């Protein structure tokens, strides 16, 4: 790798550390309380798995998807140690485990798993090469018949509160309001709405502490093109909740 390539990689790593990893460790508790309801297509993918399947959740966060299907075994990983701390106590006995790991350096044996999910993670990698590498790394974990479900934030969100759309800048900093006092229970829905308003650009109060997270907003067909560049094929794809999603697998092996 050239010195320019090394410099570019180092800059990307530093950017992700400051505007992704550090931020999620700082907001982990608050973030977890706004992420508790499974998305329909993710739930459908997991429920439809063959009993006894073994897979991984790359960027599992607070572990909300690990218990969706009690008939499969899932190993979850996340770069955020604070989110993993939250995920651990919520795990049922047997069938699941979690660990701290980087999405580009997963601690698993290659070609082992029947399935994988990676929900709203890859858009946090800050260069095209690293995003393609992240897809490739997921594909490397799958066995010959394995499939992975990947979600990324979409650029085309003109009907959402955020208002992003085709032709706008794709690399953005998205604010998160870290509240001084946070209570779960009856205030959960209110806190979720406030956080959604914040991400949509609603004015922030002076006393709130604001953290900024880096996102790459995927334009239509960009995820599918990255999958092909990573050596995979797209089995199914679509748009849900301001995200592009794709079910992917490895290219068939030649005879």
Coordinates of C-alpha atoms in Angstrom, one line a residue:
X1 CA 0.0 0.0 0.0
X2 CA 1.3 3.5 -0.9
X3 CA 2.0 6.1 1.7
X4 CA -1.1 8.0 0.3
X5 CA -3.2 4.8 0.9
X6 CA -1.9 4.4 4.5
X7 CA -2.5 8.1 5.2
X8 CA -6.1 7.8 3.8
X9 CA -6.8 4.7 5.9
X10 CA -5.4 6.3 9.0
X11 CA -7.6 9.4 8.5
X12 CA -10.7 7.2 8.0
X13 CA -9.9 5.2 11.2
X14 CA -9.4 8.4 13.2
X15 CA -12.7 9.9 11.8
X16 CA -14.7 6.8 12.7
X17 CA -13.1 6.6 16.1
X18 CA -14.1 10.2 16.9
X19 CA -17.5 10.4 15.2
X20 CA -18.7 6.8 15.5
X21 CA -17.1 4.6 18.1
X22 CA -16.5 7.2 20.9
X23 CA -20.0 8.7 20.4
X24 CA -21.8 5.4 20.6
X25 CA -19.9 4.5 23.9
X26 CA -21.0 7.9 25.2
X27 CA -24.6 7.7 24.2
X28 CA -25.0 3.9 24.6
X29 CA -27.7 3.9 27.4
X30 CA -29.8 6.6 25.8
X31 CA -29.4 5.1 22.4
X32 CA -30.4 1.7 23.6
X33 CA -33.7 3.0 25.0
X34 CA -34.7 4.3 21.6
X35 CA -33.9 1.0 19.8
X36 CA -36.2 -1.6 21.1
X37 CA -38.7 -2.6 18.3
X38 CA -37.6 -5.0 15.6
X39 CA -38.0 -3.8 12.0
X40 CA -40.5 -6.0 10.1
X41 CA -38.2 -7.2 7.3
X42 CA -35.4 -8.0 9.7
X43 CA -37.8 -10.0 11.9
X44 CA -39.2 -11.8 8.9
X45 CA -35.7 -12.8 7.8
X46 CA -34.8 -14.1 11.2
X47 CA -38.1 -16.0 11.8
X48 CA -37.8 -17.6 8.4
X49 CA -34.4 -19.3 9.2
X50 CA -34.2 -23.0 9.3
X51 CA -34.2 -24.3 12.9
X52 CA -30.7 -25.0 14.1
X53 CA -29.1 -22.4 11.9
X54 CA -26.0 -20.6 13.2
X55 CA -25.3 -17.0 12.4
X56 CA -23.9 -13.6 13.4
X57 CA -25.3 -10.1 14.1
X58 CA -22.6 -7.7 13.0
X59 CA -23.1 -4.5 15.0
X60 CA -25.6 -6.0 17.3
X61 CA -25.9 -2.9 19.5
X62 CA -28.1 -3.6 22.5
X63 CA -28.9 -7.1 21.2
X64 CA -32.5 -6.5 20.3
X65 CA -32.5 -9.0 17.4
X66 CA -30.7 -11.8 19.2
X67 CA -33.8 -13.3 20.7
X68 CA -36.2 -13.0 17.8
X69 CA -35.9 -16.7 16.8
X70 CA -35.3 -19.0 19.7
X71 CA -34.6 -21.9 17.3
X72 CA -31.3 -20.5 15.9
X73 CA -28.0 -19.6 17.5
X74 CA -26.7 -16.1 17.0
X75 CA -23.3 -14.6 18.0
X76 CA -23.5 -10.8 18.2
X77 CA -20.7 -8.4 18.0
X78 CA -20.3 -4.6 18.3
X79 CA -17.4 -2.2 18.4
X80 CA -19.0 -0.4 21.4
X81 CA -18.1 -2.0 24.7
X82 CA -20.9 0.0 26.4
X83 CA -23.6 -1.4 24.1
X84 CA -22.2 -4.9 24.6
X85 CA -22.6 -4.4 28.4
X86 CA -26.2 -3.5 27.8
X87 CA -26.7 -6.6 25.5
X88 CA -25.2 -9.1 27.9
X89 CA -27.7 -9.0 30.8
X90 CA -30.7 -9.1 28.4
X91 CA -29.6 -12.4 26.8
X92 CA -31.6 -15.5 27.5
X93 CA -29.9 -18.6 28.8
X94 CA -28.4 -20.5 25.8
X95 CA -28.5 -19.8 22.1
X96 CA -26.7 -16.4 22.1
X97 CA -23.4 -14.8 22.9
X98 CA -21.9 -11.4 22.4
X99 CA -18.4 -9.9 22.0
X100 CA -16.6 -6.7 21.3
X101 CA -15.3 -6.7 17.7
X102 CA -14.6 -4.4 14.8
X103 CA -16.7 -4.9 11.7
X104 CA -13.5 -5.3 9.6
X105 CA -11.9 -7.8 11.9
X106 CA -14.6 -10.3 13.1
X107 CA -13.3 -13.0 15.4
X108 CA -14.9 -15.9 13.5
X109 CA -13.8 -18.8 11.3
X110 CA -14.4 -18.0 7.6
X111 CA -17.2 -19.8 5.6
X112 CA -18.8 -21.1 8.8
X113 CA -22.2 -19.4 9.1
X114 CA -25.7 -20.1 7.8
X115 CA -26.7 -16.4 8.0
X116 CA -25.7 -12.9 9.1
X117 CA -27.5 -9.6 9.7
X118 CA -25.8 -6.2 9.7
X119 CA -28.4 -3.5 10.5
X120 CA -27.5 0.2 10.1
X121 CA -23.8 -0.3 10.5
X122 CA -21.9 -0.2 7.2
X123 CA -23.0 3.4 6.6
X124 CA -20.6 4.4 9.5
X125 CA -17.5 3.4 7.5
X126 CA -16.1 6.6 6.0
X127 CA -14.6 5.6 2.7
X128 CA -15.9 3.6 -0.3
X129 CA -13.1 1.1 0.1
X130 CA -13.9 0.4 3.8
X131 CA -17.6 0.1 3.1
X132 CA -16.9 -2.5 0.4
X133 CA -14.5 -4.3 2.6
X134 CA -17.2 -4.4 5.4
X135 CA -19.6 -6.1 2.9
X136 CA -16.8 -8.5 1.8
X137 CA -16.0 -9.4 5.4
X138 CA -19.6 -10.4 6.0
X139 CA -19.6 -12.5 2.9
X140 CA -16.4 -14.2 4.0
X141 CA -18.2 -15.5 7.1
X142 CA -21.0 -17.3 5.2
X143 CA -21.0 -20.9 4.1
X144 CA -21.8 -21.8 0.5
X145 CA -25.5 -21.5 1.1
X146 CA -25.4 -18.7 3.6
X147 CA -27.3 -15.4 3.2
X148 CA -26.9 -12.0 4.9
X149 CA -29.4 -9.2 5.4
X150 CA -27.8 -5.7 5.3
X151 CA -29.4 -2.4 6.0
X152 CA -28.0 1.1 5.3
X153 CA -29.4 4.6 5.6
X154 CA -30.8 5.9 2.3
X155 CA -30.1 9.3 0.7
X156 CA -33.6 9.3 -0.7
X157 CA -35.7 10.3 2.3
X158 CA -37.7 13.3 0.9
X159 CA -40.9 12.1 2.7
X160 CA -39.2 11.8 6.1
X161 CA -38.5 14.4 8.7
X162 CA -34.9 14.5 7.7
X163 CA -35.7 15.6 4.2
X164 CA -32.6 14.2 2.5
X165 CA -33.0 13.4 -1.2
X166 CA -31.3 12.6 -4.5
X167 CA -28.6 15.1 -5.4
X168 CA -27.8 16.1 -1.8
X169 CA -24.5 15.5 -0.1
X170 CA -24.1 11.9 1.0
X171 CA -21.5 12.2 3.8
X172 CA -23.2 13.9 6.8
X173 CA -22.9 14.5 10.5
X174 CA -26.1 13.6 12.3
X175 CA -26.7 15.1 15.8
X176 CA -27.7 13.1 18.8
X177 CA -29.0 14.9 21.9
X178 CA -27.5 13.3 25.0
X179 CA -29.9 14.3 27.8
X180 CA -28.7 15.0 31.3
X181 CA -31.6 13.1 32.8
X182 CA -33.1 10.0 31.2
X183 CA -35.8 7.7 32.5
X184 CA -37.2 4.7 30.8
X185 CA -40.8 3.3 31.3
X186 CA -43.6 5.8 30.6
X187 CA -41.2 8.4 29.1
X188 CA -39.7 6.0 26.5
X189 CA -42.0 7.0 23.7
X190 CA -41.5 10.7 24.4
X191 CA -37.8 10.3 24.4
X192 CA -37.9 8.4 21.2
X193 CA -39.9 11.2 19.5
X194 CA -37.5 13.8 20.8
X195 CA -34.5 11.9 19.4
X196 CA -36.2 11.5 16.0
X197 CA -37.0 15.2 16.0
X198 CA -33.3 15.9 16.7
X199 CA -32.1 13.8 13.8
X200 CA -34.7 15.5 11.6
X201 CA -33.2 18.9 12.3
X202 CA -35.7 20.2 15.0
X203 CA -34.0 23.0 17.0
X204 CA -32.0 21.8 20.0
X205 CA -32.2 23.4 23.5
X206 CA -29.1 25.1 24.8
X207 CA -28.8 22.9 27.8
X208 CA -28.7 19.7 25.8
X209 CA -25.3 18.0 25.1
X210 CA -25.0 17.3 21.3
X211 CA -22.9 14.5 19.9
X212 CA -22.4 14.1 16.1
X213 CA -22.2 10.8 14.3
X214 CA -20.8 10.2 10.8
X215 CA -23.1 8.6 8.2
X216 CA -22.7 7.9 4.5
X217 CA -26.2 8.1 2.9
X218 CA -26.5 5.4 0.2
X219 CA -28.1 6.4 -3.0
X220 CA -30.3 4.0 -4.9
X221 CA -28.4 0.9 -6.2
X222 CA -25.2 1.9 -4.4
X223 CA -25.5 -0.9 -1.9
X224 CA -26.1 -3.5 -4.6
X225 CA -23.1 -2.2 -6.6
X226 CA -20.9 -2.5 -3.5
X227 CA -22.1 -6.1 -3.0
X228 CA -21.0 -7.0 -6.5
X229 CA -17.6 -5.3 -6.0
X230 CA -17.2 -7.3 -2.8
X231 CA -17.7 -10.5 -4.7
X232 CA -21.3 -11.2 -3.8
X233 CA -24.7 -11.3 -5.4
X234 CA -28.0 -9.8 -4.4
X235 CA -30.8 -12.2 -3.7
X236 CA -33.4 -9.6 -2.8
X237 CA -33.5 -5.9 -2.0
X238 CA -35.8 -3.0 -1.2
X239 CA -36.5 0.1 0.8
X240 CA -37.9 0.3 4.3
X241 CA -37.9 3.0 7.0
X242 CA -35.6 5.3 5.1
X243 CA -33.1 2.5 4.6
X244 CA -32.0 0.5 1.6
X245 CA -31.7 -3.2 2.4
X246 CA -30.4 -6.2 0.5
X247 CA -30.2 -10.0 1.1
X248 CA -26.9 -11.1 -0.2
X249 CA -24.7 -14.2 -0.6
X250 CA -21.5 -15.3 -2.2
X251 CA -21.0 -15.9 -5.9
X252 CA -21.6 -19.5 -6.8
X253 CA -18.4 -21.5 -6.9
X254 CA -17.4 -22.7 -10.4
X255 CA -17.3 -26.4 -11.0

